[in-house]
Amino acid sequence: MARPNRFYDVRRIGPVQVGSYYDGRGRTKHTAACTAPGCGFSADYNDRSAAELAARTHHCNP
């Protein structure tokens, strides 16, 4: 069974949380995920700056 991601350096930018984790091969990955109810936005990035840019420009669809 796959082990769950352990996020570190988690920051909140508006309704979006950006966190870093190590994938199964030891590489650092970054995730941006919206915490607004019913939004469902999340994406993985190789760069922290790309994840933070996605968080800053994200707009939830009503």
Short mmCIF file of N, CA, C and O in Angstrom, two decimals:
data_model
loop_
_atom_site.label_atom_id
_atom_site.label_comp_id
_atom_site.label_asym_id
_atom_site.label_seq_id
_atom_site.Cartn_x
_atom_site.Cartn_y
_atom_site.Cartn_z
N MET A 1 0.84 -1.18 0.00
CA MET A 1 0.00 0.00 0.00
C MET A 1 0.89 1.25 0.00
O MET A 1 1.90 1.30 0.69
N ALA A 2 0.51 2.24 -0.79
CA ALA A 2 1.30 3.47 -0.88
C ALA A 2 1.18 4.27 0.41
O ALA A 2 0.13 4.32 1.05
N ARG A 3 2.28 4.89 0.77
CA ARG A 3 2.26 5.69 1.99
C ARG A 3 1.75 7.09 1.64
O ARG A 3 2.03 7.61 0.56
N PRO A 4 1.03 7.73 2.55
CA PRO A 4 0.48 9.06 2.27
C PRO A 4 1.59 10.12 2.22
O PRO A 4 2.65 9.96 2.82
N ASN A 5 1.32 11.20 1.49
CA ASN A 5 2.28 12.31 1.43
C ASN A 5 2.36 13.01 2.78
O ASN A 5 1.35 13.19 3.45
N ARG A 6 3.56 13.41 3.15
CA ARG A 6 3.76 14.20 4.36
C ARG A 6 4.19 15.59 3.91
O ARG A 6 5.31 15.77 3.44
N PHE A 7 3.29 16.52 4.04
CA PHE A 7 3.54 17.87 3.57
C PHE A 7 4.32 18.67 4.61
O PHE A 7 4.13 18.52 5.81
N TYR A 8 5.22 19.51 4.12
CA TYR A 8 5.95 20.44 4.97
C TYR A 8 5.94 21.80 4.29
O TYR A 8 5.60 21.91 3.12
N ASP A 9 6.29 22.82 5.02
CA ASP A 9 6.31 24.19 4.50
C ASP A 9 4.97 24.55 3.86
O ASP A 9 4.92 25.02 2.72
N VAL A 10 3.90 24.31 4.60
CA VAL A 10 2.55 24.59 4.09
C VAL A 10 2.22 26.05 4.36
O VAL A 10 2.40 26.55 5.47
N ARG A 11 1.75 26.73 3.32
CA ARG A 11 1.34 28.13 3.43
C ARG A 11 -0.02 28.30 2.80
O ARG A 11 -0.37 27.61 1.86
N ARG A 12 -0.75 29.27 3.32
CA ARG A 12 -2.08 29.56 2.79
C ARG A 12 -2.04 30.88 2.04
O ARG A 12 -1.58 31.89 2.58
N ILE A 13 -2.52 30.87 0.81
CA ILE A 13 -2.63 32.08 -0.02
C ILE A 13 -4.08 32.18 -0.43
O ILE A 13 -4.53 31.49 -1.34
N GLY A 14 -4.83 33.03 0.26
CA GLY A 14 -6.27 33.11 0.04
C GLY A 14 -6.90 31.79 0.44
O GLY A 14 -6.58 31.24 1.50
N PRO A 15 -7.77 31.22 -0.38
CA PRO A 15 -8.38 29.93 -0.04
C PRO A 15 -7.51 28.73 -0.43
O PRO A 15 -7.87 27.59 -0.19
N VAL A 16 -6.34 28.99 -1.03
CA VAL A 16 -5.49 27.91 -1.55
C VAL A 16 -4.34 27.64 -0.59
O VAL A 16 -3.69 28.57 -0.11
N GLN A 17 -4.09 26.37 -0.32
CA GLN A 17 -2.93 25.97 0.46
C GLN A 17 -1.86 25.41 -0.46
O GLN A 17 -2.17 24.62 -1.36
N VAL A 18 -0.62 25.82 -0.23
CA VAL A 18 0.52 25.35 -1.00
C VAL A 18 1.43 24.58 -0.05
O VAL A 18 1.79 25.09 1.01
N GLY A 19 1.77 23.35 -0.42
CA GLY A 19 2.63 22.54 0.42
C GLY A 19 3.64 21.76 -0.41
O GLY A 19 3.42 21.49 -1.59
N SER A 20 4.77 21.42 0.22
CA SER A 20 5.82 20.66 -0.43
C SER A 20 5.87 19.25 0.15
O SER A 20 5.53 19.05 1.32
N TYR A 21 6.30 18.30 -0.65
CA TYR A 21 6.44 16.92 -0.20
C TYR A 21 7.46 16.20 -1.07
O TYR A 21 7.86 16.69 -2.12
N TYR A 22 7.92 15.05 -0.60
CA TYR A 22 8.83 14.21 -1.37
C TYR A 22 8.02 13.10 -2.01
O TYR A 22 7.24 12.42 -1.33
N ASP A 23 8.18 12.90 -3.31
CA ASP A 23 7.46 11.82 -3.98
C ASP A 23 8.18 10.49 -3.68
O ASP A 23 9.15 10.45 -2.95
N GLY A 24 7.69 9.41 -4.23
CA GLY A 24 8.24 8.09 -3.96
C GLY A 24 9.67 7.90 -4.43
O GLY A 24 10.34 6.97 -4.00
N ARG A 25 10.15 8.77 -5.29
CA ARG A 25 11.52 8.67 -5.81
C ARG A 25 12.47 9.67 -5.16
O ARG A 25 13.59 9.84 -5.62
N GLY A 26 12.01 10.34 -4.11
CA GLY A 26 12.87 11.27 -3.39
C GLY A 26 12.95 12.66 -3.96
O GLY A 26 13.73 13.49 -3.48
N ARG A 27 12.15 12.97 -4.97
CA ARG A 27 12.15 14.31 -5.56
C ARG A 27 11.17 15.19 -4.79
O ARG A 27 10.16 14.72 -4.29
N THR A 28 11.48 16.47 -4.74
CA THR A 28 10.60 17.42 -4.08
C THR A 28 9.53 17.86 -5.07
O THR A 28 9.82 18.27 -6.18
N LYS A 29 8.28 17.78 -4.64
CA LYS A 29 7.14 18.23 -5.44
C LYS A 29 6.36 19.25 -4.62
O LYS A 29 6.49 19.32 -3.39
N HIS A 30 5.54 20.02 -5.29
CA HIS A 30 4.76 21.08 -4.64
C HIS A 30 3.32 20.99 -5.12
O HIS A 30 3.06 20.76 -6.30
N THR A 31 2.40 21.15 -4.19
CA THR A 31 0.98 21.04 -4.50
C THR A 31 0.25 22.31 -4.10
O THR A 31 0.52 22.88 -3.04
N ALA A 32 -0.67 22.74 -4.95
CA ALA A 32 -1.59 23.83 -4.64
C ALA A 32 -2.99 23.24 -4.64
O ALA A 32 -3.39 22.59 -5.60
N ALA A 33 -3.73 23.44 -3.54
CA ALA A 33 -5.08 22.89 -3.42
C ALA A 33 -6.01 23.92 -2.79
O ALA A 33 -5.68 24.51 -1.76
N CYS A 34 -7.16 24.12 -3.41
CA CYS A 34 -8.15 25.06 -2.90
C CYS A 34 -8.97 24.38 -1.81
O CYS A 34 -9.40 23.25 -1.96
N THR A 35 -9.20 25.12 -0.72
CA THR A 35 -9.94 24.57 0.41
C THR A 35 -11.39 25.06 0.46
O THR A 35 -12.10 24.75 1.41
N ALA A 36 -11.82 25.82 -0.55
CA ALA A 36 -13.19 26.31 -0.58
C ALA A 36 -14.15 25.15 -0.82
O ALA A 36 -13.84 24.24 -1.60
N PRO A 37 -15.30 25.14 -0.16
CA PRO A 37 -16.26 24.06 -0.35
C PRO A 37 -16.73 23.96 -1.80
O PRO A 37 -17.10 24.95 -2.41
N GLY A 38 -16.65 22.76 -2.36
CA GLY A 38 -17.14 22.51 -3.70
C GLY A 38 -16.22 22.95 -4.82
O GLY A 38 -16.59 22.84 -5.98
N CYS A 39 -15.03 23.43 -4.54
CA CYS A 39 -14.15 23.91 -5.61
C CYS A 39 -13.44 22.75 -6.29
O CYS A 39 -13.57 22.57 -7.49
N GLY A 40 -12.65 21.99 -5.57
CA GLY A 40 -12.01 20.82 -6.15
C GLY A 40 -10.72 21.09 -6.91
O GLY A 40 -10.18 20.19 -7.55
N PHE A 41 -10.19 22.31 -6.87
CA PHE A 41 -8.95 22.61 -7.58
C PHE A 41 -7.75 22.07 -6.81
O PHE A 41 -7.60 22.30 -5.61
N SER A 42 -6.89 21.34 -7.50
CA SER A 42 -5.59 20.94 -6.95
C SER A 42 -4.68 20.59 -8.11
O SER A 42 -5.13 20.11 -9.15
N ALA A 43 -3.39 20.86 -7.93
CA ALA A 43 -2.42 20.58 -8.99
C ALA A 43 -1.04 20.41 -8.38
O ALA A 43 -0.71 21.02 -7.36
N ASP A 44 -0.23 19.55 -9.01
CA ASP A 44 1.16 19.31 -8.59
C ASP A 44 2.10 20.04 -9.52
O ASP A 44 1.87 20.12 -10.73
N TYR A 45 3.18 20.55 -8.95
CA TYR A 45 4.18 21.31 -9.71
C TYR A 45 5.58 20.87 -9.30
O TYR A 45 5.78 20.39 -8.19
N ASN A 46 6.54 21.08 -10.20
CA ASN A 46 7.94 20.79 -9.88
C ASN A 46 8.61 21.96 -9.18
O ASN A 46 9.60 21.78 -8.49
N ASP A 47 8.09 23.18 -9.35
CA ASP A 47 8.66 24.38 -8.75
C ASP A 47 7.70 24.96 -7.72
O ASP A 47 6.49 25.02 -7.94
N ARG A 48 8.26 25.42 -6.61
CA ARG A 48 7.46 26.08 -5.58
C ARG A 48 6.84 27.37 -6.13
O ARG A 48 5.70 27.70 -5.84
N SER A 49 7.62 28.10 -6.94
CA SER A 49 7.12 29.36 -7.48
C SER A 49 5.91 29.14 -8.39
O SER A 49 4.99 29.96 -8.41
N ALA A 50 5.89 28.05 -9.13
CA ALA A 50 4.74 27.76 -10.00
C ALA A 50 3.50 27.45 -9.16
O ALA A 50 2.39 27.88 -9.49
N ALA A 51 3.67 26.73 -8.07
CA ALA A 51 2.53 26.42 -7.19
C ALA A 51 1.99 27.69 -6.54
O ALA A 51 0.78 27.87 -6.42
N GLU A 52 2.89 28.58 -6.12
CA GLU A 52 2.44 29.82 -5.50
C GLU A 52 1.77 30.74 -6.51
O GLU A 52 0.80 31.42 -6.19
N LEU A 53 2.25 30.75 -7.74
CA LEU A 53 1.61 31.55 -8.80
C LEU A 53 0.21 31.02 -9.07
O LEU A 53 -0.74 31.79 -9.22
N ALA A 54 0.05 29.71 -9.12
CA ALA A 54 -1.28 29.12 -9.32
C ALA A 54 -2.21 29.50 -8.17
O ALA A 54 -3.40 29.77 -8.38
N ALA A 55 -1.69 29.52 -6.96
CA ALA A 55 -2.50 29.89 -5.80
C ALA A 55 -2.94 31.35 -5.87
O ALA A 55 -4.08 31.68 -5.55
N ARG A 56 -2.04 32.21 -6.30
CA ARG A 56 -2.37 33.64 -6.38
C ARG A 56 -3.37 33.96 -7.49
O ARG A 56 -4.14 34.91 -7.38
N THR A 57 -3.33 33.22 -8.57
CA THR A 57 -4.20 33.52 -9.71
C THR A 57 -5.46 32.67 -9.75
O THR A 57 -6.28 32.85 -10.66
N HIS A 58 -5.64 31.76 -8.81
CA HIS A 58 -6.81 30.89 -8.80
C HIS A 58 -8.08 31.66 -8.41
O HIS A 58 -8.08 32.45 -7.49
N HIS A 59 -9.14 31.39 -9.16
CA HIS A 59 -10.47 31.94 -8.84
C HIS A 59 -11.45 30.77 -8.87
O HIS A 59 -11.53 30.05 -9.87
N CYS A 60 -12.19 30.61 -7.80
CA CYS A 60 -13.17 29.51 -7.72
C CYS A 60 -14.35 29.82 -8.64
O CYS A 60 -14.80 30.96 -8.74
N ASN A 61 -14.85 28.79 -9.28
CA ASN A 61 -16.05 28.92 -10.09
C ASN A 61 -17.26 28.63 -9.23
O ASN A 61 -17.33 27.61 -8.56
N PRO A 62 -18.24 29.55 -9.22
CA PRO A 62 -19.43 29.34 -8.36
C PRO A 62 -20.33 28.25 -8.87
O PRO A 62 -20.30 27.81 -9.94
#
